[in-house]
């Protein structure tokens, strides 16, 4: 299972992680987000401990969504040492997302 | 959610039909999406003289021959419009509004009809430009949104977004009585030229004026292949394929005009056949 990340713990989690952090920005009303969720789940299972996976509900966490200028969802962001190193906007096939994440491992 | 088909074919022109008959001959469980009249381009052709074996045939006659052929093989066209195809890894999910079909492999035979993107449209995609207003509307609460509408459905989306956004500029790309409800929608009968911004969208430049906006939704009738299948590689407005008609996505094949020029029936039918046979090999390898 991918854990939730929130406005309250976002900064702490991304700073304290030595592995790349993958954040899936989503909302319950977004169809493509629903399709992406199981894909991210699978990738997280395959990549294991080499990266940390989170999902962030944009409705409930407006501070982070605004800070990272989320204008369209789903958006998958890869962060390393607190910095954004890659952003994927919209649904992407599993292989495409996985290869982007693997670049940063 | 029904059964998972072996192959889903999107498009009922010569490429899609040729793919369908060849996949059917190989005994695969297929579904083909398209139109009742199969292809309006074929139907409208006055005379065809370069389809080997059919000398001096009219487009309508050729269409009727295609129809007889698929009837004889018990192939029915599913007349539903696919909105998005998601490559899930093991399979493809084909979304038709609220409904979903599943297939192990897909063949795209959508032809070429989509309009060219506006200047800046692709550059700002996801940074203020979107294609699904109802999807992203809540992100524009209290903001200014411009909707460039190519069809009547765009009006409904504009009405919905107007409930959340502070102000809507509606730029219609067609002539009609516009059914726009709320007072915060302003209709601009002007020609959009470019979408501009810095790290995100700031302006839409129209022929006669420039408007400041936080978001732009471009709502078209037929979508470009890489919007239909997110992640699909497109080069020079056509789907990139190799000689096996494989795209960059495993299990996704393409055939016909959507893969490039020349736009001809026999090329399309030939490619549809190659795509179907390679989709069959792909299925056998799973």
mmCIF file of C-alpha atoms in Angstrom, chain B:
data_model
loop_
_atom_site.group_PDB
_atom_site.id
_atom_site.type_symbol
_atom_site.label_atom_id
_atom_site.label_comp_id
_atom_site.label_asym_id
_atom_site.label_seq_id
_atom_site.Cartn_x
_atom_site.Cartn_y
_atom_site.Cartn_z
ATOM 1 C CA UNK B 1 -16.507 -4.366 -17.079
ATOM 2 C CA UNK B 2 -16.976 -7.356 -19.366
ATOM 3 C CA UNK B 3 -14.587 -9.945 -20.714
ATOM 4 C CA UNK B 4 -11.069 -9.068 -21.653
ATOM 5 C CA UNK B 5 -10.794 -9.132 -25.451
ATOM 6 C CA UNK B 6 -7.686 -10.378 -27.204
ATOM 7 C CA UNK B 7 -7.538 -7.376 -29.516
ATOM 8 C CA UNK B 8 -9.443 -4.096 -29.532
ATOM 9 C CA UNK B 9 -9.348 -2.236 -32.834
ATOM 10 C CA UNK B 10 -10.103 1.469 -32.813
ATOM 11 C CA UNK B 11 -11.368 2.677 -36.178
ATOM 12 C CA UNK B 12 -13.522 1.152 -38.908
ATOM 13 C CA UNK B 13 -11.813 2.427 -42.052
ATOM 14 C CA UNK B 14 -9.796 0.163 -44.398
ATOM 15 C CA UNK B 15 -6.950 -0.271 -41.858
ATOM 16 C CA UNK B 16 -9.230 -1.218 -38.963
ATOM 17 C CA UNK B 17 -11.384 -3.568 -41.072
ATOM 18 C CA UNK B 18 -8.381 -5.310 -42.599
ATOM 19 C CA UNK B 19 -6.970 -5.750 -39.092
ATOM 20 C CA UNK B 20 -10.322 -7.111 -37.917
ATOM 21 C CA UNK B 21 -10.713 -9.747 -40.629
ATOM 22 C CA UNK B 22 -7.125 -10.931 -40.234
ATOM 23 C CA UNK B 23 -7.370 -11.195 -36.463
ATOM 24 C CA UNK B 24 -10.688 -13.008 -36.830
ATOM 25 C CA UNK B 25 -9.171 -15.466 -39.324
ATOM 26 C CA UNK B 26 -6.542 -16.202 -36.651
ATOM 27 C CA UNK B 27 -9.378 -16.974 -34.269
ATOM 28 C CA UNK B 28 -8.867 -14.120 -31.843
ATOM 29 C CA UNK B 29 -11.593 -12.620 -29.714
ATOM 30 C CA UNK B 30 -11.848 -9.103 -31.089
ATOM 31 C CA UNK B 31 -13.856 -5.924 -30.692
ATOM 32 C CA UNK B 32 -13.827 -3.149 -33.261
ATOM 33 C CA UNK B 33 -14.947 0.412 -32.510
ATOM 34 C CA UNK B 34 -16.092 2.698 -35.284
ATOM 35 C CA UNK B 35 -18.945 4.159 -37.273
ATOM 36 C CA UNK B 36 -22.068 2.726 -38.870
ATOM 37 C CA UNK B 37 -20.962 4.015 -42.270
ATOM 38 C CA UNK B 38 -17.475 2.521 -41.637
ATOM 39 C CA UNK B 39 -15.555 5.487 -43.004
ATOM 40 C CA UNK B 40 -16.944 8.765 -44.222
ATOM 41 C CA UNK B 41 -13.796 9.330 -46.284
ATOM 42 C CA UNK B 42 -14.333 6.093 -48.213
ATOM 43 C CA UNK B 43 -18.042 6.819 -48.573
ATOM 44 C CA UNK B 44 -17.388 10.255 -50.050
ATOM 45 C CA UNK B 45 -14.813 9.182 -52.650
ATOM 46 C CA UNK B 46 -16.330 9.766 -56.114
ATOM 47 C CA UNK B 47 -14.213 7.176 -57.952
ATOM 48 C CA UNK B 48 -11.457 4.839 -56.846
ATOM 49 C CA UNK B 49 -9.006 3.517 -59.435
ATOM 50 C CA UNK B 50 -6.024 2.511 -57.345
ATOM 51 C CA UNK B 51 -7.508 -0.278 -55.256
ATOM 52 C CA UNK B 52 -6.224 -3.425 -56.927
ATOM 53 C CA UNK B 53 -9.055 -5.616 -58.136
ATOM 54 C CA UNK B 54 -11.743 -2.940 -57.870
ATOM 55 C CA UNK B 55 -11.553 -1.002 -61.105
ATOM 56 C CA UNK B 56 -13.662 2.177 -61.407
ATOM 57 C CA UNK B 57 -15.511 1.599 -58.195
ATOM 58 C CA UNK B 58 -17.228 4.423 -56.304
ATOM 59 C CA UNK B 59 -16.496 5.050 -52.631
ATOM 60 C CA UNK B 60 -20.004 3.983 -51.661
ATOM 61 C CA UNK B 61 -19.699 0.728 -53.620
ATOM 62 C CA UNK B 62 -16.344 0.006 -52.019
ATOM 63 C CA UNK B 63 -17.837 0.712 -48.592
ATOM 64 C CA UNK B 64 -20.656 -1.749 -49.365
ATOM 65 C CA UNK B 65 -18.106 -4.404 -50.336
ATOM 66 C CA UNK B 66 -16.272 -3.850 -47.047
ATOM 67 C CA UNK B 67 -19.576 -4.173 -45.196
ATOM 68 C CA UNK B 68 -20.455 -7.451 -46.974
ATOM 69 C CA UNK B 69 -17.019 -8.811 -46.203
ATOM 70 C CA UNK B 70 -17.227 -8.132 -42.462
ATOM 71 C CA UNK B 71 -20.838 -9.363 -42.345
ATOM 72 C CA UNK B 72 -19.729 -12.654 -43.884
ATOM 73 C CA UNK B 73 -17.235 -13.041 -41.052
ATOM 74 C CA UNK B 74 -19.685 -12.005 -38.342
ATOM 75 C CA UNK B 75 -17.752 -8.908 -37.417
ATOM 76 C CA UNK B 76 -19.946 -6.216 -35.870
ATOM 77 C CA UNK B 77 -18.841 -2.643 -35.421
ATOM 78 C CA UNK B 78 -19.301 -1.301 -31.908
ATOM 79 C CA UNK B 79 -20.423 2.280 -32.505
ATOM 80 C CA UNK B 80 -19.047 3.796 -29.338
ATOM 81 C CA UNK B 81 -16.496 6.549 -29.111
ATOM 82 C CA UNK B 82 -13.347 5.746 -27.172
ATOM 83 C CA UNK B 83 -12.276 8.697 -25.058
ATOM 84 C CA UNK B 84 -9.023 7.420 -23.596
ATOM 85 C CA UNK B 85 -6.968 4.223 -23.716
ATOM 86 C CA UNK B 86 -4.899 3.458 -20.635
ATOM 87 C CA UNK B 87 -1.863 1.168 -20.945
ATOM 88 C CA UNK B 88 -2.129 -0.622 -17.610
ATOM 89 C CA UNK B 89 0.865 -2.892 -18.138
ATOM 90 C CA UNK B 90 -0.722 -6.329 -18.582
ATOM 91 C CA UNK B 91 -3.676 -4.998 -20.537
ATOM 92 C CA UNK B 92 -5.336 -1.910 -21.970
ATOM 93 C CA UNK B 93 -8.383 -0.197 -20.515
ATOM 94 C CA UNK B 94 -10.528 1.577 -23.108
ATOM 95 C CA UNK B 95 -12.775 4.230 -21.593
ATOM 96 C CA UNK B 96 -16.091 5.181 -23.199
ATOM 97 C CA UNK B 97 -17.540 7.861 -20.927
ATOM 98 C CA UNK B 98 -18.413 5.894 -17.774
ATOM 99 C CA UNK B 99 -17.940 2.495 -19.405
ATOM 100 C CA UNK B 100 -14.698 0.542 -19.663
ATOM 101 C CA UNK B 101 -13.538 -2.186 -22.064
ATOM 102 C CA UNK B 102 -10.444 -4.295 -21.604
ATOM 103 C CA UNK B 103 -8.137 -5.830 -24.197
ATOM 104 C CA UNK B 104 -4.747 -7.515 -24.133
ATOM 105 C CA UNK B 105 -3.600 -5.766 -27.320
ATOM 106 C CA UNK B 106 -4.857 -2.776 -29.278
ATOM 107 C CA UNK B 107 -4.661 -1.611 -32.862
ATOM 108 C CA UNK B 108 -5.118 2.090 -33.519
ATOM 109 C CA UNK B 109 -6.651 2.785 -36.915
ATOM 110 C CA UNK B 110 -8.158 6.169 -36.221
ATOM 111 C CA UNK B 111 -7.296 7.866 -39.499
ATOM 112 C CA UNK B 112 -6.220 11.458 -39.494
ATOM 113 C CA UNK B 113 -8.717 14.182 -38.809
ATOM 114 C CA UNK B 114 -7.580 16.050 -35.763
ATOM 115 C CA UNK B 115 -6.797 19.736 -35.857
ATOM 116 C CA UNK B 116 -3.300 21.013 -35.253
ATOM 117 C CA UNK B 117 -2.436 22.211 -31.762
ATOM 118 C CA UNK B 118 -2.231 25.938 -31.081
ATOM 119 C CA UNK B 119 1.137 27.554 -30.609
ATOM 120 C CA UNK B 120 2.079 27.018 -26.955
ATOM 121 C CA UNK B 121 -0.579 24.337 -26.420
ATOM 122 C CA UNK B 122 1.860 21.441 -26.086
ATOM 123 C CA UNK B 123 4.470 23.527 -24.285
ATOM 124 C CA UNK B 124 2.042 24.444 -21.477
ATOM 125 C CA UNK B 125 0.215 21.137 -21.270
ATOM 126 C CA UNK B 126 -0.173 20.399 -17.576
ATOM 127 C CA UNK B 127 1.007 23.885 -16.675
ATOM 128 C CA UNK B 128 -2.352 25.522 -17.304
ATOM 129 C CA UNK B 129 -3.379 23.807 -20.545
ATOM 130 C CA UNK B 130 -5.725 20.854 -20.256
ATOM 131 C CA UNK B 131 -8.028 18.742 -22.386
ATOM 132 C CA UNK B 132 -10.577 17.688 -19.787
ATOM 133 C CA UNK B 133 -12.314 20.637 -18.174
ATOM 134 C CA UNK B 134 -14.498 18.514 -15.923
ATOM 135 C CA UNK B 135 -11.393 16.656 -14.697
ATOM 136 C CA UNK B 136 -9.345 19.670 -13.709
ATOM 137 C CA UNK B 137 -12.045 22.276 -12.964
ATOM 138 C CA UNK B 138 -11.706 22.066 -9.159
ATOM 139 C CA UNK B 139 -8.067 23.149 -9.513
ATOM 140 C CA UNK B 140 -9.308 26.464 -10.947
ATOM 141 C CA UNK B 141 -11.604 27.458 -8.101
ATOM 142 C CA UNK B 142 -11.890 31.245 -8.097
ATOM 143 C CA UNK B 143 -9.610 31.639 -11.108
ATOM 144 C CA UNK B 144 -9.931 32.766 -14.723
ATOM 145 C CA UNK B 145 -10.346 29.981 -17.269
ATOM 146 C CA UNK B 146 -10.438 30.169 -21.053
ATOM 147 C CA UNK B 147 -12.243 27.452 -22.956
ATOM 148 C CA UNK B 148 -11.542 27.003 -26.652
ATOM 149 C CA UNK B 149 -14.504 24.940 -27.775
ATOM 150 C CA UNK B 150 -14.634 23.018 -31.055
ATOM 151 C CA UNK B 151 -18.055 21.440 -30.457
ATOM 152 C CA UNK B 152 -21.353 21.811 -28.592
ATOM 153 C CA UNK B 153 -20.260 19.525 -25.733
ATOM 154 C CA UNK B 154 -17.681 22.154 -24.826
ATOM 155 C CA UNK B 155 -20.594 24.428 -23.817
ATOM 156 C CA UNK B 156 -21.692 21.927 -21.173
ATOM 157 C CA UNK B 157 -18.166 21.761 -19.829
ATOM 158 C CA UNK B 158 -18.017 25.572 -19.781
ATOM 159 C CA UNK B 159 -21.267 25.658 -17.795
ATOM 160 C CA UNK B 160 -19.830 23.206 -15.292
ATOM 161 C CA UNK B 161 -16.493 24.991 -14.905
ATOM 162 C CA UNK B 162 -18.326 28.322 -14.472
ATOM 163 C CA UNK B 163 -19.736 27.018 -11.200
ATOM 164 C CA UNK B 164 -16.209 26.873 -9.768
ATOM 165 C CA UNK B 165 -14.117 29.387 -11.673
ATOM 166 C CA UNK B 166 -14.535 33.104 -11.150
ATOM 167 C CA UNK B 167 -14.616 33.996 -14.828
ATOM 168 C CA UNK B 168 -14.792 32.033 -18.082
ATOM 169 C CA UNK B 169 -13.834 33.202 -21.538
ATOM 170 C CA UNK B 170 -15.521 30.964 -24.096
ATOM 171 C CA UNK B 171 -13.921 31.006 -27.544
ATOM 172 C CA UNK B 172 -16.182 29.061 -29.934
ATOM 173 C CA UNK B 173 -14.533 27.523 -32.997
ATOM 174 C CA UNK B 174 -17.897 26.874 -34.656
ATOM 175 C CA UNK B 175 -21.057 28.849 -35.395
ATOM 176 C CA UNK B 176 -24.209 28.115 -33.388
ATOM 177 C CA UNK B 177 -26.546 29.439 -30.722
ATOM 178 C CA UNK B 178 -24.400 29.034 -27.644
ATOM 179 C CA UNK B 179 -26.174 27.501 -24.684
ATOM 180 C CA UNK B 180 -24.104 29.102 -21.952
ATOM 181 C CA UNK B 181 -25.872 29.640 -18.692
ATOM 182 C CA UNK B 182 -24.123 31.805 -16.220
ATOM 183 C CA UNK B 183 -23.262 35.483 -16.187
ATOM 184 C CA UNK B 184 -19.570 34.878 -15.587
ATOM 185 C CA UNK B 185 -19.102 33.347 -19.049
ATOM 186 C CA UNK B 186 -17.996 35.805 -21.688
ATOM 187 C CA UNK B 187 -18.138 34.705 -25.325
ATOM 188 C CA UNK B 188 -15.243 35.874 -27.463
ATOM 189 C CA UNK B 189 -15.861 35.371 -31.171
ATOM 190 C CA UNK B 190 -12.228 35.638 -32.099
ATOM 191 C CA UNK B 191 -9.447 33.446 -33.443
ATOM 192 C CA UNK B 192 -6.982 32.016 -30.911
ATOM 193 C CA UNK B 193 -3.397 32.319 -32.085
ATOM 194 C CA UNK B 194 -1.132 31.440 -29.205
ATOM 195 C CA UNK B 195 -0.967 30.410 -25.566
ATOM 196 C CA UNK B 196 1.707 32.285 -23.642
ATOM 197 C CA UNK B 197 3.212 32.173 -20.199
ATOM 198 C CA UNK B 198 6.344 31.717 -18.140
ATOM 199 C CA UNK B 199 6.434 28.783 -15.716
ATOM 200 C CA UNK B 200 2.692 28.460 -16.306
ATOM 201 C CA UNK B 201 -0.036 29.860 -18.554
ATOM 202 C CA UNK B 202 -0.594 33.614 -18.313
ATOM 203 C CA UNK B 203 -2.235 34.776 -21.549
ATOM 204 C CA UNK B 204 -4.150 33.679 -24.579
ATOM 205 C CA UNK B 205 -3.419 35.764 -27.634
ATOM 206 C CA UNK B 206 -6.392 36.125 -29.936
ATOM 207 C CA UNK B 207 -6.410 37.881 -33.278
ATOM 208 C CA UNK B 208 -8.012 41.014 -31.857
ATOM 209 C CA UNK B 209 -7.008 41.007 -28.204
ATOM 210 C CA UNK B 210 -4.899 39.347 -25.522
ATOM 211 C CA UNK B 211 -6.627 37.966 -22.439
ATOM 212 C CA UNK B 212 -5.074 37.143 -19.083
ATOM 213 C CA UNK B 213 -6.027 33.663 -17.894
ATOM 214 C CA UNK B 214 -4.946 31.048 -15.344
ATOM 215 C CA UNK B 215 -5.998 28.061 -17.390
ATOM 216 C CA UNK B 216 -6.884 27.091 -20.957
ATOM 217 C CA UNK B 217 -8.966 24.092 -21.929
ATOM 218 C CA UNK B 218 -8.868 23.028 -25.557
ATOM 219 C CA UNK B 219 -11.934 20.888 -26.207
ATOM 220 C CA UNK B 220 -11.897 19.174 -29.581
ATOM 221 C CA UNK B 221 -14.002 16.662 -31.451
ATOM 222 C CA UNK B 222 -11.288 14.224 -32.317
ATOM 223 C CA UNK B 223 -8.235 14.076 -30.162
ATOM 224 C CA UNK B 224 -4.642 13.623 -31.232
ATOM 225 C CA UNK B 225 -3.360 10.028 -30.847
ATOM 226 C CA UNK B 226 -1.114 10.875 -27.893
ATOM 227 C CA UNK B 227 -4.121 12.253 -26.037
ATOM 228 C CA UNK B 228 -6.181 9.206 -26.912
ATOM 229 C CA UNK B 229 -3.410 6.951 -25.634
ATOM 230 C CA UNK B 230 -1.400 8.810 -22.973
ATOM 231 C CA UNK B 231 2.294 8.073 -23.380
ATOM 232 C CA UNK B 232 2.069 7.185 -27.079
ATOM 233 C CA UNK B 233 4.981 8.461 -29.138
ATOM 234 C CA UNK B 234 3.937 10.735 -31.995
ATOM 235 C CA UNK B 235 6.325 12.150 -34.577
ATOM 236 C CA UNK B 236 5.382 14.823 -37.112
ATOM 237 C CA UNK B 237 1.668 14.488 -36.263
ATOM 238 C CA UNK B 238 1.661 10.727 -36.939
ATOM 239 C CA UNK B 239 1.960 7.722 -34.643
ATOM 240 C CA UNK B 240 5.502 6.403 -34.705
ATOM 241 C CA UNK B 241 5.580 2.761 -35.825
ATOM 242 C CA UNK B 242 8.204 0.285 -36.948
ATOM 243 C CA UNK B 243 7.842 -2.162 -39.849
ATOM 244 C CA UNK B 244 5.796 -4.466 -37.601
ATOM 245 C CA UNK B 245 3.364 -1.606 -36.952
ATOM 246 C CA UNK B 246 4.428 -1.610 -33.302
ATOM 247 C CA UNK B 247 4.298 1.670 -31.394
ATOM 248 C CA UNK B 248 6.473 2.607 -28.415
ATOM 249 C CA UNK B 249 3.942 0.940 -26.093
ATOM 250 C CA UNK B 250 4.141 -2.838 -25.775
ATOM 251 C CA UNK B 251 1.004 -4.469 -27.186
ATOM 252 C CA UNK B 252 -0.146 -1.299 -28.938
ATOM 253 C CA UNK B 253 -0.063 -1.334 -32.742
ATOM 254 C CA UNK B 254 -1.167 1.274 -35.291
ATOM 255 C CA UNK B 255 -2.134 1.180 -38.970
ATOM 256 C CA UNK B 256 -3.393 3.416 -41.748
ATOM 257 C CA UNK B 257 -3.397 7.190 -42.154
ATOM 258 C CA UNK B 258 -2.694 7.757 -38.456
ATOM 259 C CA UNK B 259 0.808 6.339 -39.019
ATOM 260 C CA UNK B 260 1.720 8.630 -41.919
ATOM 261 C CA UNK B 261 1.553 9.332 -45.616
ATOM 262 C CA UNK B 262 0.606 8.417 -48.286
ATOM 263 C CA UNK B 263 -3.058 8.401 -47.270
ATOM 264 C CA UNK B 264 -4.249 5.512 -49.465
ATOM 265 C CA UNK B 265 -6.679 2.600 -49.050
ATOM 266 C CA UNK B 266 -4.306 -0.192 -50.014
ATOM 267 C CA UNK B 267 -1.545 1.047 -47.767
ATOM 268 C CA UNK B 268 -4.046 1.262 -44.925
ATOM 269 C CA UNK B 269 -5.417 -2.230 -45.527
ATOM 270 C CA UNK B 270 -1.902 -3.664 -45.824
ATOM 271 C CA UNK B 271 -0.785 -2.045 -42.607
ATOM 272 C CA UNK B 272 -3.940 -3.211 -40.844
ATOM 273 C CA UNK B 273 -3.060 -6.755 -41.831
ATOM 274 C CA UNK B 274 0.549 -6.437 -40.641
ATOM 275 C CA UNK B 275 -0.649 -4.909 -37.363
ATOM 276 C CA UNK B 276 -3.170 -7.717 -36.794
ATOM 277 C CA UNK B 277 -0.659 -10.483 -37.496
ATOM 278 C CA UNK B 278 1.899 -8.918 -35.175
ATOM 279 C CA UNK B 279 -0.753 -8.397 -32.498
ATOM 280 C CA UNK B 280 -1.487 -12.133 -32.825
ATOM 281 C CA UNK B 281 2.225 -12.959 -32.389
ATOM 282 C CA UNK B 282 2.328 -10.653 -29.381
ATOM 283 C CA UNK B 283 -0.647 -12.450 -27.815
ATOM 284 C CA UNK B 284 0.992 -15.815 -28.448
ATOM 285 C CA UNK B 285 4.117 -14.591 -26.644
ATOM 286 C CA UNK B 286 2.229 -13.642 -23.453
#
